[in-house]
Amino acid sequence: MKILVVMTAKATLHLLDGEQHPSGFWAEEFVVPYTLFRAAGHAVDVATIGGEAPTVDQTSVDAQFLQWVRPQGSPDEDAANAADYVRVIEQTPQLKNPLVLESLGEKDVAGYDGIYISGGHGAIGDLPKSDELAQLLRWAIAQDKPIATVCHGHTALLALRDGEGHWPFEGYRMTAFSHSEELVTNMAGRLPLILEAELTRLGARYEKAEAIWDSHVVVDRKLTTGQNPYSSKALAETFLRQLEQG
């Protein structure tokens, strides 16, 4: 099988107060699914807008930050995970020379078994603004391709509309990075959008875990969504099962 991974190419995020905040893709949300996809024997392509090499959000490979987010975790495990994320990112050639997303056509989409949209706050800056990404996803929906997205990867879904101007995921159960989780980041109150609110406004039946940072995955038809970085493993495993079922 062949999977297309869509990623943000943004290295900064323009906040409401004018700050260009260092950002990018979140390491765990790429590395964990990518590793599981490859371990399952699947080919993986990476595409970004403009074909620009994606930038990892440095806080996502900072063991001290990972420990601060989930202090109940093991410091040694956080350090090992951060080192592993860096190793995989450095050794993944697709990240150095990603496909130009705008160059992918309907036949290219037909050649993939599924599409995975990786997250990170950087995604807010480019994924919802790309007409070409919206078209790619329309083709994927029309071809009944499984789509999976985690955390802020859902921003890629916001601009989607069908031929009658409707959001194609209206009424779907889904999860995404929660407002509660946004409020404990250092960008609280300064983000250009709150994903939970945007998805709800469009008609999603939003769900989240009982506690912030807990893993939570929702499947509705061919759409699989994960709440936060810690949902990456469960999301990828669920997506792989969907691919096997066809």
Short mmCIF file of C-alpha atoms in Angstrom, two decimals:
data_model
loop_
_atom_site.label_atom_id
_atom_site.label_comp_id
_atom_site.label_asym_id
_atom_site.label_seq_id
_atom_site.Cartn_x
_atom_site.Cartn_y
_atom_site.Cartn_z
CA MET A 1 0.00 0.00 0.00
CA LYS A 2 1.00 3.60 -0.52
CA ILE A 3 0.22 6.47 1.87
CA LEU A 4 0.45 10.20 1.23
CA VAL A 5 1.47 12.27 4.25
CA VAL A 6 0.55 15.96 4.02
CA MET A 7 2.53 18.34 6.24
CA THR A 8 2.83 22.03 6.96
CA ALA A 9 5.76 23.88 5.41
CA LYS A 10 5.46 26.81 7.83
CA ALA A 11 8.34 27.42 10.23
CA THR A 12 6.53 30.22 12.08
CA LEU A 13 2.96 31.10 12.98
CA HIS A 14 1.68 34.68 12.79
CA LEU A 15 -0.12 35.33 16.09
CA LEU A 16 -2.84 37.91 16.74
CA ASP A 17 -0.45 40.22 18.56
CA GLY A 18 1.84 40.32 15.51
CA GLU A 19 4.49 37.91 16.80
CA GLN A 20 5.98 35.47 14.31
CA HIS A 21 6.09 32.52 16.70
CA PRO A 22 8.57 29.70 15.96
CA SER A 23 6.53 26.68 14.96
CA GLY A 24 6.41 23.91 12.34
CA PHE A 25 5.26 20.30 12.44
CA TRP A 26 4.99 18.38 15.71
CA ALA A 27 7.60 15.63 15.79
CA GLU A 28 5.56 12.86 17.42
CA GLU A 29 2.69 13.40 14.99
CA PHE A 30 4.96 12.63 12.05
CA VAL A 31 7.49 10.18 13.47
CA VAL A 32 5.15 7.77 15.24
CA PRO A 33 2.69 7.29 12.34
CA TYR A 34 5.49 7.26 9.74
CA THR A 35 7.37 4.59 11.66
CA LEU A 36 4.23 2.45 12.02
CA PHE A 37 3.33 2.89 8.34
CA ARG A 38 6.81 1.77 7.28
CA ALA A 39 6.86 -1.11 9.76
CA ALA A 40 3.62 -2.34 8.21
CA GLY A 41 5.36 -2.44 4.85
CA HIS A 42 3.71 0.58 3.26
CA ALA A 43 5.40 3.09 0.96
CA VAL A 44 5.13 6.68 2.22
CA ASP A 45 5.31 9.93 0.27
CA VAL A 46 5.43 13.35 1.93
CA ALA A 47 3.93 16.46 0.31
CA THR A 48 4.01 20.09 1.38
CA ILE A 49 2.70 23.28 -0.17
CA GLY A 50 5.37 24.49 -2.55
CA GLY A 51 7.42 21.36 -1.93
CA GLU A 52 9.31 23.14 0.85
CA ALA A 53 11.15 21.01 3.38
CA PRO A 54 9.08 21.02 6.59
CA THR A 55 10.50 22.40 9.82
CA VAL A 56 10.13 20.55 13.10
CA ASP A 57 8.77 22.56 16.02
CA GLN A 58 11.75 22.57 18.37
CA THR A 59 9.58 22.30 21.48
CA SER A 60 8.37 18.92 20.20
CA VAL A 61 11.90 17.50 20.46
CA ASP A 62 12.68 19.17 23.79
CA ALA A 63 12.63 16.49 26.50
CA GLN A 64 12.14 19.08 29.25
CA PHE A 65 9.09 20.51 27.48
CA LEU A 66 7.62 17.03 26.97
CA GLN A 67 8.07 16.37 30.68
CA TRP A 68 6.39 19.67 31.57
CA VAL A 69 3.37 18.83 29.43
CA ARG A 70 2.87 15.41 30.99
CA PRO A 71 4.76 15.39 34.32
CA GLN A 72 3.32 11.97 35.13
CA GLY A 73 5.54 10.53 32.40
CA SER A 74 9.08 9.30 32.81
CA PRO A 75 11.87 11.86 32.23
CA ASP A 76 14.07 9.10 30.83
CA GLU A 77 11.33 8.02 28.43
CA ASP A 78 10.75 11.61 27.32
CA ALA A 79 14.47 12.03 26.64
CA ALA A 80 14.60 8.77 24.69
CA ASN A 81 11.52 9.72 22.67
CA ALA A 82 12.90 13.16 21.83
CA ALA A 83 16.18 11.63 20.67
CA ASP A 84 14.32 9.07 18.57
CA TYR A 85 12.18 11.76 16.94
CA VAL A 86 15.31 13.69 15.95
CA ARG A 87 16.98 10.55 14.59
CA VAL A 88 14.00 9.56 12.43
CA ILE A 89 13.51 13.10 11.13
CA GLU A 90 17.18 13.36 10.17
CA GLN A 91 17.11 9.97 8.43
CA THR A 92 13.87 10.43 6.47
CA PRO A 93 14.69 11.54 2.90
CA GLN A 94 11.06 12.45 2.15
CA LEU A 95 11.35 15.36 4.61
CA LYS A 96 14.32 16.80 2.75
CA ASN A 97 12.70 16.59 -0.68
CA PRO A 98 8.92 16.46 -0.29
CA LEU A 99 6.55 16.38 -3.22
CA VAL A 100 5.09 19.66 -4.42
CA LEU A 101 1.49 19.33 -3.27
CA GLU A 102 0.23 21.63 -6.02
CA SER A 103 1.65 19.26 -8.66
CA LEU A 104 -0.49 16.30 -7.53
CA GLY A 105 -3.48 15.61 -9.75
CA GLU A 106 -6.54 13.40 -9.60
CA LYS A 107 -4.65 10.40 -11.01
CA ASP A 108 -1.90 10.87 -8.43
CA VAL A 109 -4.46 10.78 -5.62
CA ALA A 110 -5.90 7.58 -7.12
CA GLY A 111 -2.47 5.98 -6.69
CA TYR A 112 -2.60 6.30 -2.88
CA ASP A 113 -4.49 3.98 -0.56
CA GLY A 114 -4.98 6.69 2.06
CA ILE A 115 -4.02 10.20 3.11
CA TYR A 116 -2.62 11.16 6.51
CA ILE A 117 -2.43 14.83 7.54
CA SER A 118 0.20 15.51 10.17
CA GLY A 119 -0.21 18.36 12.63
CA GLY A 120 1.63 21.05 14.53
CA HIS A 121 0.64 24.69 15.09
CA GLY A 122 2.40 25.59 11.84
CA ALA A 123 -0.47 23.91 10.00
CA ILE A 124 -2.73 26.83 10.93
CA GLY A 125 -0.57 29.07 8.74
CA ASP A 126 -0.79 27.24 5.41
CA LEU A 127 -3.04 24.17 5.25
CA PRO A 128 -6.43 25.94 5.43
CA LYS A 129 -5.32 28.52 2.85
CA SER A 130 -4.40 26.13 0.04
CA ASP A 131 -6.95 25.72 -2.75
CA GLU A 132 -4.82 22.90 -4.15
CA LEU A 133 -4.95 20.97 -0.87
CA ALA A 134 -8.71 21.42 -0.72
CA GLN A 135 -8.97 20.05 -4.26
CA LEU A 136 -6.72 17.10 -3.42
CA LEU A 137 -8.97 16.23 -0.49
CA ARG A 138 -12.09 16.56 -2.64
CA TRP A 139 -10.60 14.03 -5.04
CA ALA A 140 -9.77 11.74 -2.11
CA ILE A 141 -13.33 11.95 -0.80
CA ALA A 142 -14.78 11.31 -4.27
CA GLN A 143 -12.51 8.26 -4.59
CA ASP A 144 -13.57 7.00 -1.15
CA LYS A 145 -10.01 7.14 0.20
CA PRO A 146 -9.50 6.82 3.96
CA ILE A 147 -8.30 10.10 5.46
CA ALA A 148 -6.64 10.46 8.87
CA THR A 149 -5.60 13.63 10.64
CA VAL A 150 -4.29 14.51 14.07
CA CYS A 151 -4.25 17.59 16.30
CA HIS A 152 -3.94 20.72 14.09
CA GLY A 153 -3.79 18.71 10.88
CA HIS A 154 -7.57 19.19 10.86
CA THR A 155 -7.03 22.75 9.66
CA ALA A 156 -6.68 21.18 6.20
CA LEU A 157 -10.38 20.32 6.37
CA LEU A 158 -11.66 23.81 7.15
CA ALA A 159 -11.75 25.22 3.61
CA LEU A 160 -13.35 22.15 2.05
CA ARG A 161 -16.71 22.64 0.33
CA ASP A 162 -18.67 20.42 -2.03
CA GLY A 163 -20.36 21.51 -5.28
CA GLU A 164 -23.26 23.01 -3.34
CA GLY A 165 -21.06 24.93 -0.93
CA HIS A 166 -21.52 22.52 1.98
CA TRP A 167 -18.77 21.26 4.27
CA PRO A 168 -18.45 17.54 3.40
CA PHE A 169 -17.84 16.49 7.02
CA GLU A 170 -20.94 18.14 8.48
CA GLY A 171 -22.49 15.80 11.05
CA TYR A 172 -19.34 13.66 11.37
CA ARG A 173 -18.11 12.66 14.81
CA MET A 174 -14.53 13.87 15.21
CA THR A 175 -11.95 15.03 17.68
CA ALA A 176 -9.08 17.54 17.41
CA PHE A 177 -6.81 19.57 19.66
CA SER A 178 -9.17 20.91 22.30
CA HIS A 179 -9.74 24.45 23.49
CA SER A 180 -8.77 23.24 26.98
CA GLU A 181 -5.39 22.14 25.63
CA GLU A 182 -4.90 25.39 23.72
CA LEU A 183 -5.42 27.32 26.96
CA VAL A 184 -2.33 25.77 28.56
CA THR A 185 -0.03 26.62 25.65
CA ASN A 186 2.07 29.78 25.57
CA MET A 187 -0.04 30.99 22.65
CA ALA A 188 -3.35 31.00 24.52
CA GLY A 189 -5.50 33.93 23.43
CA ARG A 190 -3.17 34.79 20.55
CA LEU A 191 -3.98 32.10 17.99
CA PRO A 192 -5.72 33.07 14.75
CA LEU A 193 -8.25 30.28 15.25
CA ILE A 194 -9.42 27.74 17.84
CA LEU A 195 -9.81 24.44 16.04
CA GLU A 196 -12.46 22.97 18.31
CA ALA A 197 -14.64 26.05 17.78
CA GLU A 198 -14.11 26.09 14.01
CA LEU A 199 -15.00 22.43 13.56
CA THR A 200 -18.08 22.79 15.75
CA ARG A 201 -19.16 25.88 13.80
CA LEU A 202 -18.93 23.91 10.55
CA GLY A 203 -21.13 21.16 11.94
CA ALA A 204 -18.77 18.55 13.39
CA ARG A 205 -19.97 16.50 16.35
CA TYR A 206 -16.86 17.27 18.39
CA GLU A 207 -15.59 14.88 21.09
CA LYS A 208 -12.58 14.94 23.40
CA ALA A 209 -10.90 12.90 26.12
CA GLU A 210 -11.94 13.45 29.73
CA ALA A 211 -8.50 14.83 30.62
CA ILE A 212 -6.23 17.07 28.57
CA TRP A 213 -3.34 15.30 26.81
CA ASP A 214 -5.07 11.91 27.00
CA SER A 215 -5.12 9.92 23.78
CA HIS A 216 -8.45 10.04 21.95
CA VAL A 217 -9.30 8.75 18.46
CA VAL A 218 -12.62 8.90 16.62
CA VAL A 219 -13.61 7.06 13.45
CA ASP A 220 -16.62 8.12 11.38
CA ARG A 221 -16.95 6.49 7.98
CA LYS A 222 -13.64 7.01 6.11
CA LEU A 223 -12.40 9.80 8.42
CA THR A 224 -10.14 9.00 11.38
CA THR A 225 -9.23 11.84 13.74
CA GLY A 226 -6.86 12.12 16.70
CA GLN A 227 -7.04 14.75 19.44
CA ASN A 228 -3.45 15.57 20.28
CA PRO A 229 0.16 14.41 19.84
CA TYR A 230 -0.36 11.61 22.35
CA SER A 231 -3.10 10.21 20.10
CA SER A 232 -0.61 9.65 17.27
CA LYS A 233 0.05 5.96 17.93
CA ALA A 234 -3.58 4.97 18.36
CA LEU A 235 -4.54 7.07 15.35
CA ALA A 236 -1.95 5.41 13.12
CA GLU A 237 -2.91 1.93 14.27
CA THR A 238 -6.59 2.66 13.64
CA PHE A 239 -5.82 4.12 10.22
CA LEU A 240 -3.79 1.06 9.26
CA ARG A 241 -6.73 -1.18 10.15
CA GLN A 242 -8.96 0.97 7.94
CA LEU A 243 -6.54 0.63 5.05
CA GLU A 244 -6.48 -3.15 5.44
CA GLN A 245 -10.26 -3.26 5.34
CA GLY A 246 -10.28 -1.26 2.08
#
